[in-house]
Tab-separated table of N, CA and C in Angstrom:
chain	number	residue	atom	x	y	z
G	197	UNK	N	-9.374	-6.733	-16.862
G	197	UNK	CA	-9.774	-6.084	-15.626
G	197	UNK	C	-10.669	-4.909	-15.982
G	198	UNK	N	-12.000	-4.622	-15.329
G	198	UNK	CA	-12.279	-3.462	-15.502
G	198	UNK	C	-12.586	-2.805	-14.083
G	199	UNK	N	-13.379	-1.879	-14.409
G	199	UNK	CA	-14.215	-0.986	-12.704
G	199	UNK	C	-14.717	-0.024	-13.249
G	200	UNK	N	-15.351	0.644	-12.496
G	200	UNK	CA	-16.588	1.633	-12.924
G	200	UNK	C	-16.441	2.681	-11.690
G	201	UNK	N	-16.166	3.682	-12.443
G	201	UNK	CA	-16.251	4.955	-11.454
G	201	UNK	C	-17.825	5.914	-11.763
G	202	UNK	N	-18.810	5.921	-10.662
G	202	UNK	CA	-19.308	7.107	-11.033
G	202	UNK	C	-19.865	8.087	-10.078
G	203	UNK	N	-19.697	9.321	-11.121
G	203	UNK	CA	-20.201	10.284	-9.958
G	203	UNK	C	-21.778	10.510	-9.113
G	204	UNK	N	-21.452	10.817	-8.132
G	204	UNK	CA	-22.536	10.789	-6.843
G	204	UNK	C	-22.935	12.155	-6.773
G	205	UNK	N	-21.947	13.681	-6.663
G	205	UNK	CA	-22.358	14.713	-6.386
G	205	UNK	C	-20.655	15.494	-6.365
G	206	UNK	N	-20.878	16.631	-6.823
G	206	UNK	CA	-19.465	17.521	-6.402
G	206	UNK	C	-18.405	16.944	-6.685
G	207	UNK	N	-17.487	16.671	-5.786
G	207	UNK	CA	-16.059	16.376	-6.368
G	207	UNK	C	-15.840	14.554	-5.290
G	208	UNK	N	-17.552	13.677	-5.173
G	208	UNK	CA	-17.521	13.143	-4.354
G	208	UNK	C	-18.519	11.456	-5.539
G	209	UNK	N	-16.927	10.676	-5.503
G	209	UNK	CA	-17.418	8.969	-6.586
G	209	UNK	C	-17.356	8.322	-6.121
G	210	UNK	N	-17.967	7.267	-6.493
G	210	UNK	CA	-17.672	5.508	-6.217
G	210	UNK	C	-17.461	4.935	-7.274
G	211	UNK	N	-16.267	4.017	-7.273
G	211	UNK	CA	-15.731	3.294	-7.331
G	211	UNK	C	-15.831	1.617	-7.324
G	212	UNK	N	-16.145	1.276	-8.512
G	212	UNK	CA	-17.041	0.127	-8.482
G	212	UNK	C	-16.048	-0.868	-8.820
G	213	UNK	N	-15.401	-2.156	-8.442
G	213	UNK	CA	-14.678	-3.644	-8.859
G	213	UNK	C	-15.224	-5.011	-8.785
G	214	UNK	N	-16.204	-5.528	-9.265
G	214	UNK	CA	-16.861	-6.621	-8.992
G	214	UNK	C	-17.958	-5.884	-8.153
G	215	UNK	N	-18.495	-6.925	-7.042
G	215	UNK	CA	-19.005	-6.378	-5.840
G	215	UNK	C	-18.872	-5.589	-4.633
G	216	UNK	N	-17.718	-4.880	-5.263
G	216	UNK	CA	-17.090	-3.605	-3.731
G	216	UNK	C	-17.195	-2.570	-4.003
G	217	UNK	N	-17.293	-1.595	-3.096
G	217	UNK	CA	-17.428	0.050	-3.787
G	217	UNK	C	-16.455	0.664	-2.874
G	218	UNK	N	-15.921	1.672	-3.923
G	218	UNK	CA	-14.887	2.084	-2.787
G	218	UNK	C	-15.282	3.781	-2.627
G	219	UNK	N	-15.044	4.488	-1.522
G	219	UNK	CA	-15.774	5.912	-1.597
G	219	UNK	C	-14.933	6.722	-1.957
G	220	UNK	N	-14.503	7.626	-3.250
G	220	UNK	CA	-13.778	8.724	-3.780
G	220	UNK	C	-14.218	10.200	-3.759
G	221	UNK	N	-13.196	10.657	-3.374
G	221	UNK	CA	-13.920	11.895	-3.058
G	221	UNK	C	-12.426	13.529	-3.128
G	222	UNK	N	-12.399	13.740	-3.889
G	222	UNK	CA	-11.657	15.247	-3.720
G	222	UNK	C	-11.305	15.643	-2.605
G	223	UNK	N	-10.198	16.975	-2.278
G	223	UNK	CA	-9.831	17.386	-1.071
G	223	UNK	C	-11.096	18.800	-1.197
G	224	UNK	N	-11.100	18.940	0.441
G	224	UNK	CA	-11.988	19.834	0.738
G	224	UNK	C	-12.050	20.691	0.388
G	225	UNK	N	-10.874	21.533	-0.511
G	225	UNK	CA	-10.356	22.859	-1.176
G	225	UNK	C	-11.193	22.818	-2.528
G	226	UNK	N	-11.422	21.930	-2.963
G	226	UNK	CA	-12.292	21.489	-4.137
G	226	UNK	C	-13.312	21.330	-3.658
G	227	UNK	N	-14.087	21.647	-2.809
G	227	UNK	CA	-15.731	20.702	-2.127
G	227	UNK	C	-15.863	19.717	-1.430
G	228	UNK	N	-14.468	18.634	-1.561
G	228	UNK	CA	-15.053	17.358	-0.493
G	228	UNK	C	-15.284	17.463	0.404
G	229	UNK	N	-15.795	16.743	1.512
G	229	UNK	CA	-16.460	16.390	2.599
G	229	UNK	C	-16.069	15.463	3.451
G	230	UNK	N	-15.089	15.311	3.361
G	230	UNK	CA	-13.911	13.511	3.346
G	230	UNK	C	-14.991	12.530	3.537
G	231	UNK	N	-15.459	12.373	2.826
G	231	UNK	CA	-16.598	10.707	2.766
G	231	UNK	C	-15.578	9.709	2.433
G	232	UNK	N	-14.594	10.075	1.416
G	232	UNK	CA	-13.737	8.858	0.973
G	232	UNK	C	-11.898	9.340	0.392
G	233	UNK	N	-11.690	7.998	0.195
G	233	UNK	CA	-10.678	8.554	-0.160
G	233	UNK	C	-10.123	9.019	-1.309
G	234	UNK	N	-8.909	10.213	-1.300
G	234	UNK	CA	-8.478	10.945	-2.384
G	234	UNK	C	-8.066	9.987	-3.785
G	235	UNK	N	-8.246	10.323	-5.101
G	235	UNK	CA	-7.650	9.622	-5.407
G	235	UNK	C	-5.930	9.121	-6.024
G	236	UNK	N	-4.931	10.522	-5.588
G	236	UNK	CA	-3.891	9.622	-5.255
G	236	UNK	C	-3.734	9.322	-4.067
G	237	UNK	N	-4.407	9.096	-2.981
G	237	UNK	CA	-4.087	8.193	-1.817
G	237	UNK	C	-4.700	6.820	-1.851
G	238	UNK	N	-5.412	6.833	-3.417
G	238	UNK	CA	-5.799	5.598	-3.765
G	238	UNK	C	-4.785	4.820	-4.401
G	239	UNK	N	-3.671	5.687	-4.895
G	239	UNK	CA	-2.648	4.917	-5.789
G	239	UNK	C	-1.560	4.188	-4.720
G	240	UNK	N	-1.633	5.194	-3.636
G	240	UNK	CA	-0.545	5.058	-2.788
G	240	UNK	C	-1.107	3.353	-1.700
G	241	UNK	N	-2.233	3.326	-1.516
G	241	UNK	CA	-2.853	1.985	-0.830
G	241	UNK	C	-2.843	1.181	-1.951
G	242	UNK	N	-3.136	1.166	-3.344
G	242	UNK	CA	-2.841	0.044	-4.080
G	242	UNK	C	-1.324	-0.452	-4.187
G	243	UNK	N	-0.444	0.308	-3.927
G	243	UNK	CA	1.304	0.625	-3.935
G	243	UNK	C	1.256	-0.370	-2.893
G	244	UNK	N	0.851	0.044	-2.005
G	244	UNK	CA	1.201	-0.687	-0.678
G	244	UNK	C	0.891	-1.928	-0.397
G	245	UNK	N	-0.541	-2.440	-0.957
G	245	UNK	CA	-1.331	-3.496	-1.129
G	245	UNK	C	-0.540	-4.776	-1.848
G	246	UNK	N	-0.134	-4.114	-2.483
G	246	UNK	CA	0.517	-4.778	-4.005
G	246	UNK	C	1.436	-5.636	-3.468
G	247	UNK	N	2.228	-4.341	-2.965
G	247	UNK	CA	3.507	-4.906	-2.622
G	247	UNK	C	3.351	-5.880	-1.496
G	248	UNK	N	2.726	-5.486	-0.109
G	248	UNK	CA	2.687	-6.517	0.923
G	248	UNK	C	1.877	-7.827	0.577
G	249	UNK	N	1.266	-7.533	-0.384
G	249	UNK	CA	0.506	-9.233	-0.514
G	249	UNK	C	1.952	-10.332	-1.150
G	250	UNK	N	2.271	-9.412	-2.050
G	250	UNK	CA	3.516	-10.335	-2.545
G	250	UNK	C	4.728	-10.512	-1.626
G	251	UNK	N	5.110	-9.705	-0.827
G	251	UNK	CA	5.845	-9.812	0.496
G	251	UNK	C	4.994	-10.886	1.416
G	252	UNK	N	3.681	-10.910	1.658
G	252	UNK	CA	3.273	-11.763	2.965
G	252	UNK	C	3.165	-13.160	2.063
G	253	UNK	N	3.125	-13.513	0.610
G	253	UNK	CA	3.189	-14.663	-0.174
G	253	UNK	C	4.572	-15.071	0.121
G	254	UNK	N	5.364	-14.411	-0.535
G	254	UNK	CA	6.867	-14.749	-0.236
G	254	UNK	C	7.218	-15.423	0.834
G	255	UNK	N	7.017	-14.744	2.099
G	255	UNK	CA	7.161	-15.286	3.535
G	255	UNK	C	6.656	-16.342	3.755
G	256	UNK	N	5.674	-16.617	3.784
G	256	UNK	CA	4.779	-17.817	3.487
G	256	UNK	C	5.712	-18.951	2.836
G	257	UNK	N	5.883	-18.967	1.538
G	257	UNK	CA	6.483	-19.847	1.050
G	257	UNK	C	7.733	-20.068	1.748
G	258	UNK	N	8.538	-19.061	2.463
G	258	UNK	CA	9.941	-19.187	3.633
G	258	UNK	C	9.731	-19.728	4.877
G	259	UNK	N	8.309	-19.770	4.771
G	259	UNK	CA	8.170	-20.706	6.194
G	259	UNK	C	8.248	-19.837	7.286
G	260	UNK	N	8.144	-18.161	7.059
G	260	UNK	CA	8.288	-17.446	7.708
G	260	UNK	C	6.842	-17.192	9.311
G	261	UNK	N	7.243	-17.121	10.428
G	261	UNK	CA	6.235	-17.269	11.063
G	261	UNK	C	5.424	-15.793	11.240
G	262	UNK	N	4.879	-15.515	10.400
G	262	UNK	CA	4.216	-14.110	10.331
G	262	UNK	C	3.086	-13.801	11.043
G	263	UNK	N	2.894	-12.705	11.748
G	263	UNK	CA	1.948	-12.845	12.409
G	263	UNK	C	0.955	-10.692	12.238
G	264	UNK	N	1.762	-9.971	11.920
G	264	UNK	CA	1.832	-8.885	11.175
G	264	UNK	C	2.662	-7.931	10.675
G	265	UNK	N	1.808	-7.949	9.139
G	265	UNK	CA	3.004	-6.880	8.580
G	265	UNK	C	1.850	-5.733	7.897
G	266	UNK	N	2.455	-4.177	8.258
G	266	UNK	CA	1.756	-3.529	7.998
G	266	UNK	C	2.975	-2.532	7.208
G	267	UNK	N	2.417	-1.475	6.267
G	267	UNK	CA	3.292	-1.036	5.681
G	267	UNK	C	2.391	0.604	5.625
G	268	UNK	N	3.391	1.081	5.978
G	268	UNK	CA	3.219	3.032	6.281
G	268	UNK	C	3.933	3.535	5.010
G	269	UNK	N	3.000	4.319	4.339
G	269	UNK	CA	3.292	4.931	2.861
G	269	UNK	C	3.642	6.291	3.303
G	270	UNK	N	4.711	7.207	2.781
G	270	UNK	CA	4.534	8.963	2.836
G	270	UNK	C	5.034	8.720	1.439
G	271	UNK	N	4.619	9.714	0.648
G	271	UNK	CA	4.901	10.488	-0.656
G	271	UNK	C	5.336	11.455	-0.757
G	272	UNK	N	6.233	11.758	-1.613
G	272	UNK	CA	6.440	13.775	-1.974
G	272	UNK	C	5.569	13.534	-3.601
G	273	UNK	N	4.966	14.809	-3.989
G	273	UNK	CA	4.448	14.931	-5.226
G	273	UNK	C	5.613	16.429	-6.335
G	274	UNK	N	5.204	16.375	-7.136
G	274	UNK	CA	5.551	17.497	-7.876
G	274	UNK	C	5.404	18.556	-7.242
G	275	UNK	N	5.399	19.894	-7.424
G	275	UNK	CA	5.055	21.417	-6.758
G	275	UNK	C	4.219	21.694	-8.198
G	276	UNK	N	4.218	21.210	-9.287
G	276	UNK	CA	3.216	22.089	-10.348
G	276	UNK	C	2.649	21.004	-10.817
G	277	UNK	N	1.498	21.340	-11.570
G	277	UNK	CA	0.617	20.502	-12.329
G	277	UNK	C	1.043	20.211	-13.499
G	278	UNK	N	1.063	18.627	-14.017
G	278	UNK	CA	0.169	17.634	-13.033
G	278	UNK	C	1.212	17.198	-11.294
G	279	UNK	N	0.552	17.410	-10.382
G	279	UNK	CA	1.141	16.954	-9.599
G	279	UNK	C	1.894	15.648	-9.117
G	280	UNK	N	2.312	15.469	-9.773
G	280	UNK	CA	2.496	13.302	-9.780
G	280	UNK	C	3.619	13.185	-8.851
G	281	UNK	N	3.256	11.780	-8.800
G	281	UNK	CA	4.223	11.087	-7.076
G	281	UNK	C	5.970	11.546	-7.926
G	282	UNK	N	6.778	12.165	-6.791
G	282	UNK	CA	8.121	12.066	-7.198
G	282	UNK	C	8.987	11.086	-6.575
G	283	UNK	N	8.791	10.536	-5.628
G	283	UNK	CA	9.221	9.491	-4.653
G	283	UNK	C	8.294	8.988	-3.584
G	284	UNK	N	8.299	7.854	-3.531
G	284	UNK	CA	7.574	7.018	-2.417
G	284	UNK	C	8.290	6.388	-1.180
G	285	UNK	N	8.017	6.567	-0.264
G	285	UNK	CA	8.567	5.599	0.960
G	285	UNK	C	7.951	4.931	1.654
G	286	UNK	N	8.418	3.079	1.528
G	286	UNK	CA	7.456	2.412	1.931
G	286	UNK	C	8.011	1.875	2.953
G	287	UNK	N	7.426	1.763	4.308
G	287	UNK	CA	7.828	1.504	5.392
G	287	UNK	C	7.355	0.177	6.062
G	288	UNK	N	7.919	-1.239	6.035
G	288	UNK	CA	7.258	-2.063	6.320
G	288	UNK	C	7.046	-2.608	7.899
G	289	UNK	N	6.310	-2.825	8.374
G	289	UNK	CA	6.539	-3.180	9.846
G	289	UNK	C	5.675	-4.861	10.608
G	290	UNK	N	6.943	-5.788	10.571
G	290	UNK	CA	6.480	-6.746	10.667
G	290	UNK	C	6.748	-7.643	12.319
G	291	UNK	N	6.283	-8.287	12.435
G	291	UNK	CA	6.004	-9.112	13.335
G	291	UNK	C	5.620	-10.653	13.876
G	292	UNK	N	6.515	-11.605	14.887
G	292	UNK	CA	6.117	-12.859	14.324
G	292	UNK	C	5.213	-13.374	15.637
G	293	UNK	N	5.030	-14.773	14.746
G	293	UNK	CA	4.168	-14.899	15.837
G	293	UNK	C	4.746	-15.347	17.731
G	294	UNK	N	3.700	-15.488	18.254
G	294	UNK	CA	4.330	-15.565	19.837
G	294	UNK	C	5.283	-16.627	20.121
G	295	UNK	N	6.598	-15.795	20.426
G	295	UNK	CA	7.772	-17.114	21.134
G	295	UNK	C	8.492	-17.355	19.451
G	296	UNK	N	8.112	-17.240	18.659
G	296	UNK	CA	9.304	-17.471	16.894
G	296	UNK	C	9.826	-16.086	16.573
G	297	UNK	N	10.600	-16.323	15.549
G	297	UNK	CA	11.428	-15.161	15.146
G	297	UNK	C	11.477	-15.036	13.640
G	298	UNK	N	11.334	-14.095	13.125
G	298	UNK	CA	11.423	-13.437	12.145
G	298	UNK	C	12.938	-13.380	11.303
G	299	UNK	N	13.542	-13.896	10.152
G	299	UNK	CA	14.496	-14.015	9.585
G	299	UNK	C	14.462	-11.832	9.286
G	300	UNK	N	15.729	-11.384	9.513
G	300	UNK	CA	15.851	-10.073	8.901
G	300	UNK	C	16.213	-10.555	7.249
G	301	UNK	N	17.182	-11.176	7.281
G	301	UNK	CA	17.303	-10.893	5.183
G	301	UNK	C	15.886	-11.849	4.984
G	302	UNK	N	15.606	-12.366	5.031
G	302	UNK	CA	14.682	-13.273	3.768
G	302	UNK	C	13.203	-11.882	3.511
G	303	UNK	N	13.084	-11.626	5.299
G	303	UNK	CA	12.465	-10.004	4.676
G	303	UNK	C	13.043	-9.394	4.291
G	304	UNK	N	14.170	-8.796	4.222
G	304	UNK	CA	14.509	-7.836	3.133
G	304	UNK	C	14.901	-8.289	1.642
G	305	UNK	N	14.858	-9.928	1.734
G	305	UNK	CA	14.850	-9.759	-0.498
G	305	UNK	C	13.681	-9.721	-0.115
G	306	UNK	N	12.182	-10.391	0.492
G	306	UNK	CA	10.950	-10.527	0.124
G	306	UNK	C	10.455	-9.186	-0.607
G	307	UNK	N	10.684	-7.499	0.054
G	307	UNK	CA	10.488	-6.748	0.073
G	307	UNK	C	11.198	-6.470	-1.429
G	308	UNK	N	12.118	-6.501	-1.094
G	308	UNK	CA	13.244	-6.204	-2.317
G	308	UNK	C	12.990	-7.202	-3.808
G	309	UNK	N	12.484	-8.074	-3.426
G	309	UNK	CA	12.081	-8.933	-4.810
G	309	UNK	C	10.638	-7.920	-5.163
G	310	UNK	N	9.631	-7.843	-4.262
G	310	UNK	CA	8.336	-7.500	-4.734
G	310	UNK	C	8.658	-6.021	-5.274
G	311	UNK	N	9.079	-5.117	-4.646
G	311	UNK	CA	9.412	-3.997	-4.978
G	311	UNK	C	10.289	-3.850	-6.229
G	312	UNK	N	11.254	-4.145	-6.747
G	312	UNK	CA	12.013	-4.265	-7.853
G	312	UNK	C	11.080	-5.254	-9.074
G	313	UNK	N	10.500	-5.750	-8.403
G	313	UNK	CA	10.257	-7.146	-9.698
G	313	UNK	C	8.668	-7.485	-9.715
G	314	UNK	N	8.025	-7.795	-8.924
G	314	UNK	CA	6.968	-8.763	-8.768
G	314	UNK	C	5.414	-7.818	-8.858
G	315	UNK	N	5.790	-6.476	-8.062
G	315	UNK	CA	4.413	-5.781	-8.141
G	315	UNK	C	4.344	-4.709	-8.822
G	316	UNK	N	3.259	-4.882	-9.580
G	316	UNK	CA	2.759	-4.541	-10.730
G	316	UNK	C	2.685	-2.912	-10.738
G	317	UNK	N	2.222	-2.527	-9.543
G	317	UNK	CA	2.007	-0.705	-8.941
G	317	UNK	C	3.224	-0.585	-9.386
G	318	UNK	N	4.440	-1.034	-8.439
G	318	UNK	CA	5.709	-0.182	-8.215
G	318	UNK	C	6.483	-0.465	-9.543
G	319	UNK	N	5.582	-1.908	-10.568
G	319	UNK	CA	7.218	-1.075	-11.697
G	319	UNK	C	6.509	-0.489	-12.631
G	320	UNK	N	5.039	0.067	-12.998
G	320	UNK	CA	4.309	1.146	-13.151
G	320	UNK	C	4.582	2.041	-12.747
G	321	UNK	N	4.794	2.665	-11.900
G	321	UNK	CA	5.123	3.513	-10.993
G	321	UNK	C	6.748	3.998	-11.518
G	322	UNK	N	7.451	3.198	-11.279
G	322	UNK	CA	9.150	3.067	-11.799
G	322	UNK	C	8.801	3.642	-12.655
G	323	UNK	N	8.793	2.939	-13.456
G	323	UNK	CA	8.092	3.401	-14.925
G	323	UNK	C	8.126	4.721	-15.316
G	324	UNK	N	7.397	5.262	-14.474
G	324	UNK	CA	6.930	6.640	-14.761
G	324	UNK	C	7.678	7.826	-14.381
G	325	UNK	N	8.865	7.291	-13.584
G	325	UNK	CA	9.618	8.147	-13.275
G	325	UNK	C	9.850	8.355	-11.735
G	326	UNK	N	8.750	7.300	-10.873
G	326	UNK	CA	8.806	7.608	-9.568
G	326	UNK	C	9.459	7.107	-9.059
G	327	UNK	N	10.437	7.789	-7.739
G	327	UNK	CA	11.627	6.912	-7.033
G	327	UNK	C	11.053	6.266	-5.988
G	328	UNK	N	10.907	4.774	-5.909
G	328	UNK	CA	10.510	4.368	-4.729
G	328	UNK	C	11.159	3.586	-3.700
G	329	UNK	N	11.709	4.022	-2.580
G	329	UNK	CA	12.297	3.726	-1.748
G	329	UNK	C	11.776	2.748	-0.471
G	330	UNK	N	12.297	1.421	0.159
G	330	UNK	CA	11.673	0.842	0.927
G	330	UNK	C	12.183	0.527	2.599
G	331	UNK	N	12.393	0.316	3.190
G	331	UNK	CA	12.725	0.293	4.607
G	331	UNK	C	11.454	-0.622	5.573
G	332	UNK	N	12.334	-1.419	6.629
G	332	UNK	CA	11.757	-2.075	7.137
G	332	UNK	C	11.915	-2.397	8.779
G	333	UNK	N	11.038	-2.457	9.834
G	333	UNK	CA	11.377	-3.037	11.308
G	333	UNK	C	10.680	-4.310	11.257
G	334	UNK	N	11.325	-4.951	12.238
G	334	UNK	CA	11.176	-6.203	13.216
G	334	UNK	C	10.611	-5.475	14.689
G	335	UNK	N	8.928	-5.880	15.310
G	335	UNK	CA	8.761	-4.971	16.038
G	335	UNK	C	7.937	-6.567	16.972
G	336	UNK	N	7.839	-6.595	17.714
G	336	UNK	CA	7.383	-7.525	18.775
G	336	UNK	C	5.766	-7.200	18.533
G	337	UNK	N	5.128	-8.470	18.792
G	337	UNK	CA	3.767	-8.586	18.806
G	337	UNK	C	2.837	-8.009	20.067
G	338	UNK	N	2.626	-6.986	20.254
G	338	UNK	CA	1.632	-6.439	21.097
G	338	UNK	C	0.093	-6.685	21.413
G	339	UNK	N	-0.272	-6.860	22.427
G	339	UNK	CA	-1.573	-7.733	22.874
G	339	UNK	C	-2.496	-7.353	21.934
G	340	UNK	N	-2.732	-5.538	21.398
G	340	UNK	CA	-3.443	-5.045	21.101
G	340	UNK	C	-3.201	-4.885	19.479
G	341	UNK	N	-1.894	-5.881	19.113
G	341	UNK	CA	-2.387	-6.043	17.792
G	341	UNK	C	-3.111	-7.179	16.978
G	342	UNK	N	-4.094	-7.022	16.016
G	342	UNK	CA	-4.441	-7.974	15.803
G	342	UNK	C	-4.767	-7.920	13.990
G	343	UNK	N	-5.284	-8.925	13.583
G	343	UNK	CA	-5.069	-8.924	12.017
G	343	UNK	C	-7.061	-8.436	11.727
G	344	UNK	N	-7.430	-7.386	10.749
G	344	UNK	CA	-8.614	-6.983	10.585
G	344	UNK	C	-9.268	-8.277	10.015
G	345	UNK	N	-10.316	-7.828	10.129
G	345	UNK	CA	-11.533	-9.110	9.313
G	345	UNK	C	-12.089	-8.970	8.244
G	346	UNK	N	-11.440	-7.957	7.883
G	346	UNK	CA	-11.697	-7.706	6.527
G	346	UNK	C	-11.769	-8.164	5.092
């Protein structure tokens, strides 16, 4: 795997992986400008990424009728430098599709397998000393949700 970070100006990079760029950029106390994002709130969306792809695989293979799952990160960090993550909380919030239902345990090992075992962030992360904690709702499909096109 590689990527290419380089600097643009001030405390403000990109972030290069194949053909994508991603926009990095310092907090404003340092100069940024919020063009992009910090980069531990870059660790914390790869955390999250990680984990729900291997959670929305899982389901998948359960025959689960998924229709969205989104996952809300908060962090605490250290108080001194280096500031590093001391605990994570990952909050998953899923949804099935119209008129089916959502199994509660098979999501919670899905979660619980990827998180303990399968993604690569969180036992890096473990690893290092960070406590990461997970929690999850069953929330009904709302007109106005829909999956990005991204």
């Amino acid at each position: 795997m590689e990527v290419k970070v380089t600097w643009q100006e001030g405390v403000y990079f990109h972030g290069q992986a194949g053909k994508h760029t991603l926009a990095i950029e310092g907090p404003p106390e340092s100069g940024g400008k919020n063009r992009g994002v910090r980069p531990m709130e870059s660790v914390l969306i790869g955390l999250a990424s990680c984990s729900a792809y291997d959670v929305v695989s899982i389901l998948a293979k359960s025959r689960q009728p998924l229709a969205k799952c989104e996952v809300d990160v908060t962090a605490q960090r250290a108080d001194s430098v280096p500031k590093v993550f001391t605990k994570i909380q990952l909050h998953f919030r899923f949804a099935a599709n119209e008129g089916a239902k959502l199994d509660d345990e098979v999501i919670a090992r899905a979660i619980d397998l990827s998180v303990n075992k399968y993604c690569s962030v969180s036992q890096m992360l473990t690893a290092g000393g960070v406590q990461i904690e997970h929690s999850h709702t069953l929330e009904e499909l709302s007109a106005n949700s829909n999956k990005s096109n991204d």
